[in-house]
PDB file of C-alpha atoms in Angstrom:
ATOM      1  CA  MET B   1       3.490  21.928   3.254  1.00 43.00           C
ATOM      2  CA  ASN B   2       5.523  19.168   1.624  1.00 41.00           C
ATOM      3  CA  GLU B   3       4.099  15.732   0.978  1.00 44.00           C
ATOM      4  CA  ALA B   4       6.201  12.836  -0.235  1.00 46.00           C
ATOM      5  CA  ILE B   5       5.961   9.148  -0.971  1.00 49.00           C
ATOM      6  CA  HIS B   6       8.928   6.938  -0.254  1.00 42.00           C
ATOM      7  CA  ALA B   7       9.187   3.304  -1.347  1.00 40.00           C
ATOM      8  CA  PRO B   8      11.537   1.500   1.013  1.00 37.00           C
ATOM      9  CA  ASP B   9      13.592  -1.235  -0.555  1.00 34.00           C
ATOM     10  CA  ARG B  10      13.039  -3.733   2.230  1.00 32.00           C
ATOM     11  CA  ALA B  11      11.312  -7.078   2.071  1.00 31.00           C
ATOM     12  CA  PRO B  12       7.562  -6.852   2.640  1.00 29.00           C
ATOM     13  CA  VAL B  13       6.100  -8.102   5.878  1.00 29.00           C
ATOM     14  CA  ALA B  14       3.003 -10.243   5.545  1.00 29.00           C
ATOM     15  CA  ALA B  15       0.028  -8.536   7.113  1.00 30.00           C
ATOM     16  CA  SER B  16      -3.165 -10.312   8.023  1.00 28.00           C
ATOM     17  CA  ALA B  17      -6.146  -9.546   5.845  1.00 31.00           C
ATOM     18  CA  GLN B  18      -9.530 -10.737   6.932  1.00 28.00           C
ATOM     19  CA  GLU B  19     -11.789 -11.301   3.938  1.00 30.00           C
ATOM     20  CA  PRO B  20     -15.546 -11.445   4.585  1.00 30.00           C
ATOM     21  CA  SER B  21     -16.942 -14.961   4.704  1.00 31.00           C
ATOM     22  CA  THR B  22     -20.372 -16.221   3.708  1.00 33.00           C
ATOM     23  CA  ASP B  23     -20.194 -19.087   6.244  1.00 37.00           C
ATOM     24  CA  THR B  24     -21.317 -17.755   9.634  1.00 35.00           C
ATOM     25  CA  SER B  25     -20.636 -20.870  11.731  1.00 34.00           C
ATOM     26  CA  PRO B  26     -18.000 -20.057  14.377  1.00 35.00           C
ATOM     27  CA  ALA B  27     -16.175 -23.387  14.008  1.00 37.00           C
ATOM     28  CA  ALA B  28     -15.624 -23.041  10.269  1.00 35.00           C
ATOM     29  CA  ALA B  29     -15.078 -19.263  10.045  1.00 32.00           C
ATOM     30  CA  ALA B  30     -11.851 -18.663  11.987  1.00 31.00           C
ATOM     31  CA  PRO B  31      -9.516 -21.239  10.371  1.00 31.00           C
ATOM     32  CA  ALA B  32     -10.903 -20.652   6.856  1.00 33.00           C
ATOM     33  CA  LEU B  33     -10.436 -16.869   7.071  1.00 33.00           C
ATOM     34  CA  SER B  34      -6.839 -17.126   8.152  1.00 35.00           C
ATOM     35  CA  VAL B  35      -5.914 -19.755   5.531  1.00 37.00           C
ATOM     36  CA  THR B  36      -7.737 -17.857   2.767  1.00 42.00           C
ATOM     37  CA  ALA B  37      -6.116 -14.549   3.679  1.00 47.00           C
ATOM     38  CA  GLU B  38      -2.663 -16.125   3.856  1.00 48.00           C
ATOM     39  CA  ALA B  39      -3.121 -17.903   0.525  1.00 48.00           C
ATOM     40  CA  ASP B  40      -4.369 -14.718  -1.138  1.00 64.00           C
ATOM     41  CA  SER B  41      -1.480 -12.640   0.227  1.00 65.00           C
ATOM     42  CA  ASP B  42       0.988 -15.323  -0.819  1.00 73.00           C
ATOM     43  CA  SER B  43      -0.242 -15.163  -4.421  1.00 93.00           C
ATOM     44  CA  TYR B  44       1.275 -11.651  -4.648  1.00 96.00           C
ATOM     45  CA  VAL B  45       5.026 -11.690  -5.282  1.00 96.00           C
ATOM     46  CA  PRO B  46       7.093  -9.460  -2.943  1.00 96.00           C
ATOM     47  CA  ARG B  47       9.101  -6.687  -4.588  1.00 95.00           C
ATOM     48  CA  SER B  48      12.383  -8.367  -3.615  1.00 95.00           C
ATOM     49  CA  GLN B  49      11.536 -11.343  -5.897  1.00 96.00           C
ATOM     50  CA  LEU B  50      10.584  -9.315  -8.990  1.00 97.00           C
ATOM     51  CA  SER B  51      12.928  -8.698 -11.897  1.00 97.00           C
ATOM     52  CA  THR B  52      11.005  -5.440 -12.567  1.00 97.00           C
ATOM     53  CA  PRO B  53       8.997  -3.744  -9.790  1.00 97.00           C
ATOM     54  CA  PRO B  54       5.634  -2.063 -10.402  1.00 97.00           C
ATOM     55  CA  ILE B  55       6.045   1.591 -11.353  1.00 97.00           C
ATOM     56  CA  ALA B  56       3.392   4.295 -11.140  1.00 97.00           C
ATOM     57  CA  LYS B  57       2.481   5.520 -14.644  1.00 96.00           C
ATOM     58  CA  THR B  58       1.749   9.023 -13.326  1.00 93.00           C
ATOM     59  CA  ALA B  59       2.688  10.969 -10.226  1.00 94.00           C
ATOM     60  CA  ILE B  60       0.694  10.005  -7.151  1.00 93.00           C
ATOM     61  CA  VAL B  61      -0.388  13.180  -5.406  1.00 89.00           C
ATOM     62  CA  LEU B  62      -1.455  12.989  -1.796  1.00 89.00           C
ATOM     63  CA  GLU B  63      -4.034  15.544  -0.788  1.00 87.00           C
ATOM     64  CA  SER B  64      -4.406  16.492   2.847  1.00 87.00           C
ATOM     65  CA  PRO B  65      -7.750  15.342   4.220  1.00 89.00           C
ATOM     66  CA  PRO B  66     -10.331  18.148   4.325  1.00 85.00           C
ATOM     67  CA  ASN B  67     -10.801  19.767   7.730  1.00 83.00           C
ATOM     68  CA  GLU B  68      -7.738  17.981   9.135  1.00 80.00           C
ATOM     69  CA  ILE B  69      -4.764  19.902  10.399  1.00 77.00           C
ATOM     70  CA  GLY B  70      -1.450  18.085  10.274  1.00 72.00           C
ATOM     71  CA  ALA B  71       1.364  19.000  12.583  1.00 75.00           C
ATOM     72  CA  GLY B  72       4.982  18.048  12.130  1.00 84.00           C
ATOM     73  CA  ARG B  73       5.619  14.891  10.178  1.00 88.00           C
ATOM     74  CA  LEU B  74       3.107  12.032   9.821  1.00 91.00           C
ATOM     75  CA  VAL B  75       4.516   8.732   8.540  1.00 93.00           C
ATOM     76  CA  GLY B  76       2.828   5.448   7.670  1.00 96.00           C
ATOM     77  CA  VAL B  77       3.595   2.296   5.720  1.00 97.00           C
ATOM     78  CA  LEU B  78       1.132   0.700   3.297  1.00 97.00           C
ATOM     79  CA  SER B  79       1.316  -2.584   1.402  1.00 97.00           C
ATOM     80  CA  LEU B  80      -0.089  -2.285  -2.106  1.00 97.00           C
ATOM     81  CA  PHE B  81      -1.400  -5.445  -3.761  1.00 97.00           C
ATOM     82  CA  ILE B  82      -1.116  -4.820  -7.516  1.00 97.00           C
ATOM     83  CA  ASP B  83      -2.571  -7.175 -10.136  1.00 97.00           C
ATOM     84  CA  GLU B  84      -1.105  -8.253 -13.488  1.00 97.00           C
ATOM     85  CA  GLN B  85      -2.747  -5.267 -15.224  1.00 97.00           C
ATOM     86  CA  GLY B  86      -1.203  -2.735 -12.824  1.00 97.00           C
ATOM     87  CA  ARG B  87      -4.350  -1.998 -10.805  1.00 97.00           C
ATOM     88  CA  VAL B  88      -4.194  -1.734  -7.028  1.00 97.00           C
ATOM     89  CA  GLN B  89      -6.586  -4.390  -5.752  1.00 96.00           C
ATOM     90  CA  ARG B  90      -6.087  -4.013  -2.019  1.00 96.00           C
ATOM     91  CA  ILE B  91      -4.158  -1.907   0.479  1.00 97.00           C
ATOM     92  CA  GLU B  92      -3.135  -2.947   3.981  1.00 96.00           C
ATOM     93  CA  ALA B  93      -1.799  -0.560   6.607  1.00 96.00           C
ATOM     94  CA  GLU B  94       1.332  -1.616   8.463  1.00 95.00           C
ATOM     95  CA  GLU B  95       3.310  -0.086  11.307  1.00 93.00           C
ATOM     96  CA  PRO B  96       3.760   2.769  11.704  1.00 91.00           C
ATOM     97  CA  THR B  97       0.218   3.788  10.861  1.00 91.00           C
ATOM     98  CA  LEU B  98      -1.172   7.178   9.934  1.00 94.00           C
ATOM     99  CA  PRO B  99      -4.109   8.859  11.663  1.00 92.00           C
ATOM    100  CA  PRO B 100      -7.333   7.463  10.080  1.00 93.00           C
ATOM    101  CA  ALA B 101      -8.196  10.477   7.885  1.00 93.00           C
ATOM    102  CA  PHE B 102      -4.634  10.637   6.503  1.00 94.00           C
ATOM    103  CA  GLU B 103      -4.553   6.874   5.901  1.00 96.00           C
ATOM    104  CA  GLN B 104      -7.836   7.134   3.984  1.00 95.00           C
ATOM    105  CA  ALA B 105      -6.444   9.987   1.846  1.00 95.00           C
ATOM    106  CA  ALA B 106      -3.381   7.873   1.016  1.00 96.00           C
ATOM    107  CA  ARG B 107      -5.554   4.821   0.239  1.00 96.00           C
ATOM    108  CA  GLU B 108      -7.694   6.850  -2.168  1.00 95.00           C
ATOM    109  CA  ALA B 109      -4.613   8.231  -3.932  1.00 96.00           C
ATOM    110  CA  PHE B 110      -3.110   4.759  -4.444  1.00 97.00           C
ATOM    111  CA  LEU B 111      -6.396   3.077  -5.379  1.00 96.00           C
ATOM    112  CA  GLY B 112      -6.814   5.675  -8.140  1.00 93.00           C
ATOM    113  CA  ALA B 113      -3.281   5.205  -9.444  1.00 95.00           C
ATOM    114  CA  GLU B 114      -2.277   3.083 -12.411  1.00 95.00           C
ATOM    115  CA  PHE B 115       0.968   1.114 -12.381  1.00 97.00           C
ATOM    116  CA  SER B 116       2.954  -0.835 -14.880  1.00 97.00           C
ATOM    117  CA  PRO B 117       2.732  -4.327 -13.362  1.00 97.00           C
ATOM    118  CA  GLY B 118       5.583  -6.051 -11.594  1.00 97.00           C
ATOM    119  CA  GLU B 119       7.381  -8.634 -13.718  1.00 98.00           C
ATOM    120  CA  ILE B 120       9.395 -11.788 -13.389  1.00 97.00           C
ATOM    121  CA  ASP B 121      11.558 -12.373 -16.466  1.00 96.00           C
ATOM    122  CA  GLY B 122       9.297 -10.216 -18.671  1.00 96.00           C
ATOM    123  CA  ARG B 123       6.032 -11.816 -17.497  1.00 97.00           C
ATOM    124  CA  ALA B 124       3.522  -9.616 -15.649  1.00 97.00           C
ATOM    125  CA  VAL B 125       2.638 -10.987 -12.197  1.00 97.00           C
ATOM    126  CA  ARG B 126       0.584 -10.003  -9.175  1.00 97.00           C
ATOM    127  CA  SER B 127       2.899  -8.146  -6.826  1.00 97.00           C
ATOM    128  CA  ARG B 128       3.060  -6.693  -3.359  1.00 97.00           C
ATOM    129  CA  GLN B 129       4.904  -3.435  -2.763  1.00 96.00           C
ATOM    130  CA  ARG B 130       5.434  -1.560   0.479  1.00 96.00           C
ATOM    131  CA  VAL B 131       5.433   2.220   0.400  1.00 96.00           C
ATOM    132  CA  GLU B 132       6.224   4.726   3.090  1.00 95.00           C
ATOM    133  CA  VAL B 133       3.807   7.638   3.034  1.00 94.00           C
ATOM    134  CA  VAL B 134       4.886  10.957   4.539  1.00 91.00           C
ATOM    135  CA  PHE B 135       2.735  14.016   5.196  1.00 90.00           C
ATOM    136  CA  ASP B 136       5.289  16.640   6.171  1.00 87.00           C
ATOM    137  CA  TYR B 137       4.015  19.835   7.779  1.00 83.00           C
ATOM    138  CA  ALA B 138       7.333  20.866   9.315  1.00 77.00           C
ATOM    139  CA  PRO B 139       8.387  24.392   8.347  1.00 78.00           C
ATOM    140  CA  LEU B 140      11.183  24.634   5.833  1.00 78.00           C
ATOM    141  CA  PRO B 141      14.435  25.998   7.229  1.00 80.00           C
ATOM    142  CA  THR B 142      15.153  29.610   6.332  1.00 80.00           C
ATOM    143  CA  ARG B 143      18.540  30.819   5.198  1.00 72.00           C
TER     144      ARG B 143
END
C-alpha cells in the first residue's frame, strides 16, 4: 500500500465555509453567514500570491482508517487554512472528495501537522494551500 500527498501548484478555489452563528433569526442568519465565511476565507492569502509557501516541518503520514478497506486509488483535494504561526486552523474538502473515513484520516493528519508559515516578502501571513491527497492501494507492477 502506497500513500502519497501531492500539492498541486494551481490557484486555490474559494470554497464556502459555514461558520456557526449565535443569531437564530432566519432573516439575519443567511446573509451574515455567507459574508462572514467569504471575509474569513479572503483573509487567507492563496499560495499563488505568496513569496514563500507554507512548508510542513515534518513528514505528514496518512494512516488508513481502521476497519476500512481501500481499493484502487482514492483521491481528494483539501484546502488548508494555515495561520501566521504555521498551525492549520481549518480544512475544507473540495472536489474530488474522498470517502468520509478517508477524508477524516487526512484531516486528522493535517490538523496535527506543523508548518512554517507562508510569507510575503519575509512577513508571515495567514495562507491557504490546496493539497491533493492520494490513498493508493493499486498493486505495484512486477518485473
